[in-house]
PDB file of C-alpha atoms in Angstrom:
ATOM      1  CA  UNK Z  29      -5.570-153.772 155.258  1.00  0.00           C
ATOM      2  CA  UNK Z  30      -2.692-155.083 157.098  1.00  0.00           C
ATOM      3  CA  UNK Z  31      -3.369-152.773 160.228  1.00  0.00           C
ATOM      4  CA  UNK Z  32      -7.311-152.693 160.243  1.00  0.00           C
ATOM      5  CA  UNK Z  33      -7.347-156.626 160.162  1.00  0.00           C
ATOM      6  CA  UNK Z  34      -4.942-157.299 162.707  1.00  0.00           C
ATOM      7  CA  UNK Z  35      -6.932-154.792 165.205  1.00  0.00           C
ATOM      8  CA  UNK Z  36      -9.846-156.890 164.277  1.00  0.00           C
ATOM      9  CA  UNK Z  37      -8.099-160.576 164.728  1.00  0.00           C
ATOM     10  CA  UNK Z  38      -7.117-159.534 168.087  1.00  0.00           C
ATOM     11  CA  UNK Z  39     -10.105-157.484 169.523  1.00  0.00           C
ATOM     12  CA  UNK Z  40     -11.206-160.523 171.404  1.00  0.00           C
ATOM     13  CA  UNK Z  41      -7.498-160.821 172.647  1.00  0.00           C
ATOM     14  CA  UNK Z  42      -7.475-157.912 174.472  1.00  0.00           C
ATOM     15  CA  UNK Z  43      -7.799-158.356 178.335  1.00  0.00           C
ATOM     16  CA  UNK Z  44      -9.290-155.078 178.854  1.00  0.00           C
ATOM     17  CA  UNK Z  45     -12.322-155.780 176.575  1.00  0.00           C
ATOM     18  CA  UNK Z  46     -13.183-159.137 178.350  1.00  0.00           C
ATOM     19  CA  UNK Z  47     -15.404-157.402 180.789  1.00  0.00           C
ATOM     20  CA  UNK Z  48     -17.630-155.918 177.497  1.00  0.00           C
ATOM     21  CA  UNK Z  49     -20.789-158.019 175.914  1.00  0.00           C
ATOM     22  CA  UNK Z  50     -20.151-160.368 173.197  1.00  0.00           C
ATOM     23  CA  UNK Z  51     -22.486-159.343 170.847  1.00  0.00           C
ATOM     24  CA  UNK Z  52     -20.443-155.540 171.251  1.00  0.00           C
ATOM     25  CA  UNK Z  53     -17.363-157.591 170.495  1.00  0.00           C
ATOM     26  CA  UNK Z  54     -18.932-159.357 167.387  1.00  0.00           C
ATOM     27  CA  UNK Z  55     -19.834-155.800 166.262  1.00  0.00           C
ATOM     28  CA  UNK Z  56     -16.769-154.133 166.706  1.00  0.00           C
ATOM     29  CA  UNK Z  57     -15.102-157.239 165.096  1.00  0.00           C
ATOM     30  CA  UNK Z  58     -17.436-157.270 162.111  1.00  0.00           C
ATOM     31  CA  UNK Z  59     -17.236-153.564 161.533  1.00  0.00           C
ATOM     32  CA  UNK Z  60     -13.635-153.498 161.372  1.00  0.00           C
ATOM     33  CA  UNK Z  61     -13.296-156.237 158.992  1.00  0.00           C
ATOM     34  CA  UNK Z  62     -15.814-153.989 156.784  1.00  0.00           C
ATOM     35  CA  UNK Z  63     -13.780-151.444 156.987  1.00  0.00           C
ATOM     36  CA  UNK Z  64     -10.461-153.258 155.838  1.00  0.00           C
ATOM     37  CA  UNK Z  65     -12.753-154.635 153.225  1.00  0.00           C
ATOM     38  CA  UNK Z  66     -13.644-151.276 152.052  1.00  0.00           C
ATOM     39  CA  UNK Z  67      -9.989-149.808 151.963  1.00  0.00           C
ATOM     40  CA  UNK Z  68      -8.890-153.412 149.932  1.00  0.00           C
ATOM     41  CA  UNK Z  69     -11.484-152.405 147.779  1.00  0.00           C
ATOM     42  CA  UNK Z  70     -10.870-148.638 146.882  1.00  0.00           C
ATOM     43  CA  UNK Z  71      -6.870-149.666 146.878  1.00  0.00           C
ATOM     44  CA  UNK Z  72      -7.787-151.950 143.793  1.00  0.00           C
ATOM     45  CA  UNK Z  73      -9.385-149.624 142.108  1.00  0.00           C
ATOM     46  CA  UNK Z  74      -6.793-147.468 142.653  1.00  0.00           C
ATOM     47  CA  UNK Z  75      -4.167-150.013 141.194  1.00  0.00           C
ATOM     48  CA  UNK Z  76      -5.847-150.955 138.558  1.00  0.00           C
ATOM     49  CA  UNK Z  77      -6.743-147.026 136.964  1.00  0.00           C
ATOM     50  CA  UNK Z  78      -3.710-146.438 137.714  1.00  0.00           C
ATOM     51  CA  UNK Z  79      -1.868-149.323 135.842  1.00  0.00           C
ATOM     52  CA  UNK Z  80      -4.730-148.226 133.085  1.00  0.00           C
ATOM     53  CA  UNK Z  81      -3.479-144.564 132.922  1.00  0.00           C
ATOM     54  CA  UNK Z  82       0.685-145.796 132.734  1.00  0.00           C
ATOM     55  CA  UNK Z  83      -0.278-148.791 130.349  1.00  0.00           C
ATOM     56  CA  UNK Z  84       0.860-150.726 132.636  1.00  0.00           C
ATOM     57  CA  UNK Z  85      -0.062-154.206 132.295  1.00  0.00           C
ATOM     58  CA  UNK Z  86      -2.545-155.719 134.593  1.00  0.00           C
ATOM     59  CA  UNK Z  87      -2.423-159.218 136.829  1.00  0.00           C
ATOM     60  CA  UNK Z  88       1.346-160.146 135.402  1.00  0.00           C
ATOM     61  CA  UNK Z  89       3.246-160.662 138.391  1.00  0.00           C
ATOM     62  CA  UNK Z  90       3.025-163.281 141.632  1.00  0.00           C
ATOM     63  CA  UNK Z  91       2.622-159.669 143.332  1.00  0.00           C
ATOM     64  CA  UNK Z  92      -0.966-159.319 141.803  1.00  0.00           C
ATOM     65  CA  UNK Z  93      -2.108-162.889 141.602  1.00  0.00           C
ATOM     66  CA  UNK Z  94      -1.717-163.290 145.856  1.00  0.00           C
ATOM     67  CA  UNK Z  95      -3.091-160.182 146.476  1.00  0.00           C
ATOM     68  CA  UNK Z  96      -6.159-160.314 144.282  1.00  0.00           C
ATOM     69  CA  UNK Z  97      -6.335-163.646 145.887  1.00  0.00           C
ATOM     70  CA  UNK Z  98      -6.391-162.502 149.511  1.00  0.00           C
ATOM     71  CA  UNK Z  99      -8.755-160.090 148.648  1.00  0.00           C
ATOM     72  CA  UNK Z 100     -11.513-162.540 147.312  1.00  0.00           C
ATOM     73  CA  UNK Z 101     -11.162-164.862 150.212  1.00  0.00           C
ATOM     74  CA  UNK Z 102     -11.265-162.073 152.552  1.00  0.00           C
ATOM     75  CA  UNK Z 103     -14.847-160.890 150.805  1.00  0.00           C
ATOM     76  CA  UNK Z 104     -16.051-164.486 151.102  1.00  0.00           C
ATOM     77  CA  UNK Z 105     -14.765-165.050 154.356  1.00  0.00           C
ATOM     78  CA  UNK Z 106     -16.416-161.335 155.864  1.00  0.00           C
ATOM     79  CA  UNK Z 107     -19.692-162.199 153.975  1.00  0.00           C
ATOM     80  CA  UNK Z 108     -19.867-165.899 155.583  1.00  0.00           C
ATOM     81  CA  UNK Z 109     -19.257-164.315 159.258  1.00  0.00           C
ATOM     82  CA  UNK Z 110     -21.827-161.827 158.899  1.00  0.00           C
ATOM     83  CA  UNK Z 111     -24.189-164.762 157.688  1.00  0.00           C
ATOM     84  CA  UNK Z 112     -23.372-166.950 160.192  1.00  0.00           C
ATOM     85  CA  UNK Z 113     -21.863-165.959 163.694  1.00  0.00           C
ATOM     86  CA  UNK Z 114     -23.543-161.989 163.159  1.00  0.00           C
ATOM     87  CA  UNK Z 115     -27.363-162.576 162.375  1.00  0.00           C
ATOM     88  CA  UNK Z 116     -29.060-164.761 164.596  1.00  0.00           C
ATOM     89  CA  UNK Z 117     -30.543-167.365 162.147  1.00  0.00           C
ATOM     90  CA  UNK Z 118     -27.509-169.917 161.719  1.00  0.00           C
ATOM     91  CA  UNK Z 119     -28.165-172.962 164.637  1.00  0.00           C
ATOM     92  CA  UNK Z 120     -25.514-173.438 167.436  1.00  0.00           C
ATOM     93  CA  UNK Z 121     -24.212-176.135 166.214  1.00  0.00           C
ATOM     94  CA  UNK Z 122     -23.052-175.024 162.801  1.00  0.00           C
ATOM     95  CA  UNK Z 123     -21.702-171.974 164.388  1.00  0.00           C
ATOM     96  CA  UNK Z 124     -19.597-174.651 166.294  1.00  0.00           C
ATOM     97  CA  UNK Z 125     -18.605-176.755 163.522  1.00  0.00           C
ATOM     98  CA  UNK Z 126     -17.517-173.316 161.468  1.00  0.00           C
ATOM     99  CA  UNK Z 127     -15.806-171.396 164.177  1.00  0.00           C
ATOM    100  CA  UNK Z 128     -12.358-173.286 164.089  1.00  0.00           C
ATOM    101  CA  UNK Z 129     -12.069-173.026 159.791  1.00  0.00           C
ATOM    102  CA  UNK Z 130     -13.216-169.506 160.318  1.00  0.00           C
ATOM    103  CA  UNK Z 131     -10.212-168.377 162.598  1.00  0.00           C
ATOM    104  CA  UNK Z 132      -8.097-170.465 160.705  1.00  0.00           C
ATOM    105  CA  UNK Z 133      -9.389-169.072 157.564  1.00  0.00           C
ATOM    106  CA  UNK Z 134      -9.150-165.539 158.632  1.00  0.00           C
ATOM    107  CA  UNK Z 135      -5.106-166.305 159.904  1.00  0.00           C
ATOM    108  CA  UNK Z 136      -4.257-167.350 157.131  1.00  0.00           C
ATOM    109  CA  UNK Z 137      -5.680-164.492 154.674  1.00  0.00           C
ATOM    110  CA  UNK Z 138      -3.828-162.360 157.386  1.00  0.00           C
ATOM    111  CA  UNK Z 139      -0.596-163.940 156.464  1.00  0.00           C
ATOM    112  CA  UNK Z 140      -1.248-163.887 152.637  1.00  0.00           C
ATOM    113  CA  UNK Z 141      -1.683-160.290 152.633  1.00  0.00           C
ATOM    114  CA  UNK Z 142       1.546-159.559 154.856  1.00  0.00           C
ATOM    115  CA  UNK Z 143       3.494-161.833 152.369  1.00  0.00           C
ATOM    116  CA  UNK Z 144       1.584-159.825 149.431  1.00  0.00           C
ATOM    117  CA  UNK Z 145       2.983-156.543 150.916  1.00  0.00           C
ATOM    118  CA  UNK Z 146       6.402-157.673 151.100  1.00  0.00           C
ATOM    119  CA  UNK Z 147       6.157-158.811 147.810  1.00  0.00           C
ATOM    120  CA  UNK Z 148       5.027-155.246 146.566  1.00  0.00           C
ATOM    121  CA  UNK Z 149       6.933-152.573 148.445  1.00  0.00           C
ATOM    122  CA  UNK Z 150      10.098-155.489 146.464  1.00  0.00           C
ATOM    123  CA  UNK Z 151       8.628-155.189 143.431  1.00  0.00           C
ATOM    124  CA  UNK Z 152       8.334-151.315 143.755  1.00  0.00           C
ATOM    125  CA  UNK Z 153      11.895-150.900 144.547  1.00  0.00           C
ATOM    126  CA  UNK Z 154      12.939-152.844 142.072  1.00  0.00           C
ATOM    127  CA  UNK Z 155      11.025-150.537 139.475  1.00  0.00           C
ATOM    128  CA  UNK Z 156      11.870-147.098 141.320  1.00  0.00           C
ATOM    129  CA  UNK Z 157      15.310-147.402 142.044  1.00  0.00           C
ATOM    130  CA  UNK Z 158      17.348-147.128 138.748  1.00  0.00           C
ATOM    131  CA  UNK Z 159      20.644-144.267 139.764  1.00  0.00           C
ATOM    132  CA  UNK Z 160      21.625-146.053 142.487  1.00  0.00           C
ATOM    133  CA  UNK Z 161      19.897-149.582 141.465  1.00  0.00           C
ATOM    134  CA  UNK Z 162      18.416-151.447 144.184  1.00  0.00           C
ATOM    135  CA  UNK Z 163      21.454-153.825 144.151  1.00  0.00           C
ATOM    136  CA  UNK Z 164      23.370-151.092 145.336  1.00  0.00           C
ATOM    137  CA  UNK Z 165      21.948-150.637 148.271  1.00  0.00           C
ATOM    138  CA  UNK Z 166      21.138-146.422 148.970  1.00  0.00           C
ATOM    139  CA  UNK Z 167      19.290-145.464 151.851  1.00  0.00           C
ATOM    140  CA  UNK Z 168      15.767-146.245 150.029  1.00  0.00           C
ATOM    141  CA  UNK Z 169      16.449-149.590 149.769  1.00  0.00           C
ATOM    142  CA  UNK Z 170      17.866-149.740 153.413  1.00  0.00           C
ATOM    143  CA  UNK Z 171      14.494-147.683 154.605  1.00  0.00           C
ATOM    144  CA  UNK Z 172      12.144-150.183 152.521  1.00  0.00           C
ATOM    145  CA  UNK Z 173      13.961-153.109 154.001  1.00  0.00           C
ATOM    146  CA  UNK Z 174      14.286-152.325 157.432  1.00  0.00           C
ATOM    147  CA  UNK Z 175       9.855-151.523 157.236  1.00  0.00           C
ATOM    148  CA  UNK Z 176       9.426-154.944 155.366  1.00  0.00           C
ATOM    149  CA  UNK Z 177      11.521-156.647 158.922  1.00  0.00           C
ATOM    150  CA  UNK Z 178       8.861-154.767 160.957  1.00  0.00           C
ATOM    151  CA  UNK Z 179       6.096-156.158 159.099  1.00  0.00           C
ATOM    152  CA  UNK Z 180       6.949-159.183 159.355  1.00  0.00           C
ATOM    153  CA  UNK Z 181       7.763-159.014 162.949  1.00  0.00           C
ATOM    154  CA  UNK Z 182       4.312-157.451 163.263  1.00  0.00           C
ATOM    155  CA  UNK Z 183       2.275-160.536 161.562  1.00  0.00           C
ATOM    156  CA  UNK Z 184       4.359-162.727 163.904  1.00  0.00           C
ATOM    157  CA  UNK Z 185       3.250-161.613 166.836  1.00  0.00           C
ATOM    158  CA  UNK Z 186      -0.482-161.089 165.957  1.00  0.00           C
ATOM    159  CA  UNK Z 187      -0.578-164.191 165.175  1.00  0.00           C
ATOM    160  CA  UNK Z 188       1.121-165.406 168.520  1.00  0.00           C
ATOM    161  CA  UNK Z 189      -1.335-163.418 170.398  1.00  0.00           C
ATOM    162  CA  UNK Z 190      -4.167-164.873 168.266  1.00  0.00           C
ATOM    163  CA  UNK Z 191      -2.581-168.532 168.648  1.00  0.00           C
ATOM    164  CA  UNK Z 192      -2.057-168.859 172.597  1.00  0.00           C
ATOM    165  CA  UNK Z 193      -4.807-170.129 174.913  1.00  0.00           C
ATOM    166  CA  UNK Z 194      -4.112-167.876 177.746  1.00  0.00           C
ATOM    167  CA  UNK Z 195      -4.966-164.870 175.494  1.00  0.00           C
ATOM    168  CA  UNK Z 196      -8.682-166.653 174.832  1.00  0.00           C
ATOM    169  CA  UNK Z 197     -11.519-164.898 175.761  1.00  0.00           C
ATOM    170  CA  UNK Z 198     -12.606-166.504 179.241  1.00  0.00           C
ATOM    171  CA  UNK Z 199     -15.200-168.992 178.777  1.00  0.00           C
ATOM    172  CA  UNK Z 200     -17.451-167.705 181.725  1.00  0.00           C
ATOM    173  CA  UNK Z 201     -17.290-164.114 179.794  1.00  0.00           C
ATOM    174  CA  UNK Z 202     -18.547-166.527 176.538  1.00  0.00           C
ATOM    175  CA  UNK Z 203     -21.298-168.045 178.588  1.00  0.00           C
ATOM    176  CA  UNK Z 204     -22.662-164.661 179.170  1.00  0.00           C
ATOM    177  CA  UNK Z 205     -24.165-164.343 175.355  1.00  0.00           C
ATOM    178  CA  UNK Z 206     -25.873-167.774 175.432  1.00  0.00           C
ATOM    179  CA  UNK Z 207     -27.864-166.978 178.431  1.00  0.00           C
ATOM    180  CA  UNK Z 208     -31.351-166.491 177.993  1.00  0.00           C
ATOM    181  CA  UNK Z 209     -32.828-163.333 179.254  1.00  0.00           C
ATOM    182  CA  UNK Z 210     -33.806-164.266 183.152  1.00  0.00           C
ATOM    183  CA  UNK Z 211     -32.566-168.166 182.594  1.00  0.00           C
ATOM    184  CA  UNK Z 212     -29.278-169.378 183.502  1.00  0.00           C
ATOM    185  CA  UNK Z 213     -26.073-169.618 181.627  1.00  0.00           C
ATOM    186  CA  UNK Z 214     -25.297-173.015 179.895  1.00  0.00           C
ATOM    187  CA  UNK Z 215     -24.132-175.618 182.761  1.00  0.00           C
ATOM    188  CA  UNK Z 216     -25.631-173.553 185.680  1.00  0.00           C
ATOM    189  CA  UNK Z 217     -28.842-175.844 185.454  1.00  0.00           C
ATOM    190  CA  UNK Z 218     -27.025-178.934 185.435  1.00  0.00           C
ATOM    191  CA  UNK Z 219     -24.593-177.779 188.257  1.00  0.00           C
ATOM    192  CA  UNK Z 220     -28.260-176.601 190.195  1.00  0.00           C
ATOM    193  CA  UNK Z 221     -29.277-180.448 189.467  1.00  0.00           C
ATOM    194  CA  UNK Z 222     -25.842-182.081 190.534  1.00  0.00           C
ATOM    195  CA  UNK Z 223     -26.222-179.517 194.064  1.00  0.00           C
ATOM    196  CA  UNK Z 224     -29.702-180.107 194.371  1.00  0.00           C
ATOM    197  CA  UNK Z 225     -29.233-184.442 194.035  1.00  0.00           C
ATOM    198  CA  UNK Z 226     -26.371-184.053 196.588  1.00  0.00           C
ATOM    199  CA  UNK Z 227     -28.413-182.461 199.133  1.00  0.00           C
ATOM    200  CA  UNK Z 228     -30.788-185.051 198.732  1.00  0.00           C
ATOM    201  CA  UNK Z 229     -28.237-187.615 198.959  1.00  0.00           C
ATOM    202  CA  UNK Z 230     -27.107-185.787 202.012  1.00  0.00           C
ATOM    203  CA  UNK Z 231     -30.636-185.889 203.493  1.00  0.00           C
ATOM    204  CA  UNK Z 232     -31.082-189.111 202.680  1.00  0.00           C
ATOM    205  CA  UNK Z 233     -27.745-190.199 204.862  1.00  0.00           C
ATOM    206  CA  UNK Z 234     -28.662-187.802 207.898  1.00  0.00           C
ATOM    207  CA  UNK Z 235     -32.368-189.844 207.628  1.00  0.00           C
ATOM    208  CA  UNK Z 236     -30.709-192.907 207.800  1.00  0.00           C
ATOM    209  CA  UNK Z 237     -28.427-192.112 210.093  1.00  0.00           C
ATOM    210  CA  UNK Z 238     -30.956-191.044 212.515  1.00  0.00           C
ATOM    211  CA  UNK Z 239     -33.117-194.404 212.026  1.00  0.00           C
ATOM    212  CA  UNK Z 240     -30.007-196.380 212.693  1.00  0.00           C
ATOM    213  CA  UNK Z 241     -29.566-194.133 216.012  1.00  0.00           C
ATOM    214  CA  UNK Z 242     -32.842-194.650 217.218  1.00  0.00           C
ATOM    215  CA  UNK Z 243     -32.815-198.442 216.436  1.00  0.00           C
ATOM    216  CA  UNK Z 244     -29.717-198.585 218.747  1.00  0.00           C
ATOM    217  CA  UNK Z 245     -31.154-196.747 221.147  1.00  0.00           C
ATOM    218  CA  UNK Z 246     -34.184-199.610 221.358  1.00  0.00           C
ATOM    219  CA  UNK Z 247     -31.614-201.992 221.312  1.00  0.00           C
ATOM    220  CA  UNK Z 248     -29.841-200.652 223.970  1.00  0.00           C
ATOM    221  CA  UNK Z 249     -32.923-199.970 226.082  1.00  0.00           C
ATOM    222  CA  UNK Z 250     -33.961-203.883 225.387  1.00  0.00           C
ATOM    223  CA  UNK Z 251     -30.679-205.156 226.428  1.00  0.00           C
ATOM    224  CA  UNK Z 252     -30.617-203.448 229.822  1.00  0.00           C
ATOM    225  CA  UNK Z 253     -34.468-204.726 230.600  1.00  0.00           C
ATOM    226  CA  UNK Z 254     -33.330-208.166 229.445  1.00  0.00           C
ATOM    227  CA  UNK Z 255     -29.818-207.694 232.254  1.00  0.00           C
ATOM    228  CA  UNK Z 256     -32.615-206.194 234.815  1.00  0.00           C
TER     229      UNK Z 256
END
């Protein structure tokens, strides 16, 4: 979960995919999330027979409780983006409205399950290591330690990369999905409008201009009969 879902927070990071459609993008994005979704699912089951088969009590510890959390938010929040920015029924401007809770949303689900693996690969040393204990330190502990550093390192900087402007998709590369096939992306007409009222500004002036050329000209030409 933690690796599939950070490939598909950052897929629209990636400055060698900016050049590729947006709907391929929103594919690729949605099937990767089903695919984490998939693997959270199967690991649950997997945890859960498996508690079942030790007697091991079920949904005791903080461990549990965060990640069974994560997990339900991430369903709703991968159902909700399929409904909404995938299938082309939801109206533009509820897409707009739920694009900024979605990325938040989908952050911070990314940071719950980091935290909820830390949390785990503790509790499992604390259960495994008995001769030496975990206190003591032995090379497990060090090992198990030194991987729950790199994860952590690893959620911060997906989510720098998924927090700074300058790795945004380009906003001309966005415009590119919202044009309609042999129309003009959005702003394109206006800017054609704004070009096209300049010109006639601009032939307005140069009409003017000549008038008030010519009327000099008759001036002139009446002033040198008048000195004749």
């Amino acid at each position: 979960l933690v690796s599939v879902l950070s490939s598909a927070i950052i897929v629209y990071r990636l400055p060698w995919t900016w050049k590729c459609s947006k709907l391929l993008m929103k594919f690729i994005h949605a099937g990767l999330n089903t695919i984490a979704m998939i693997l959270a699912i199967v690991s649950m089951v997997a945890v859960f027979e498996y508690h079942n088969a030790r007697n091991i009590p079920n949904m005791y510890s903080l461990h549990s409780w965060i990640g069974l959390t994560a997990v339900v938010f991430y369903s709703l929040q991968l159902f909700l983006g399929f409904a909404v920015f995938l299938l082309p029924f939801a109206p533009v401007p509820l897409r707009a409205a739920l694009m900024p809770i979605h990325v938040y949303s989908g952050l911070t689900i990314f940071a719950t399950v980091i935290a909820t693996a830390l949390m785990g690969i503790t509790e499992k040393l604390i259960f495994s290591l008995k001769n030496p204990a975990y206190s003591a330190s032995p090379p497990e502990a060090t090992f198990v330690n030194c991987l729950g550093l790199l994860l952590v390192i690893f959620g911060a900087l997906i989510l720098w990369m998924a927090s700074r402007s300058h790795w945004k998709r380009p906003p001309e590369e966005n415009a590119k999905v919202l044009r309609p096939i042999g129309g003009t992306p959005e702003g394109a007409e206006a800017e054609s409008t704004m070009t096209d009222g300049s010109n006639a500004d601009k032939s307005d002036l140069r009409i003017n201009s000549e008038a008030a050329r010519k009327q000099n000209l008759k001036l002139d030409e009446a002033g040198q009969r008048s000195t004749m």
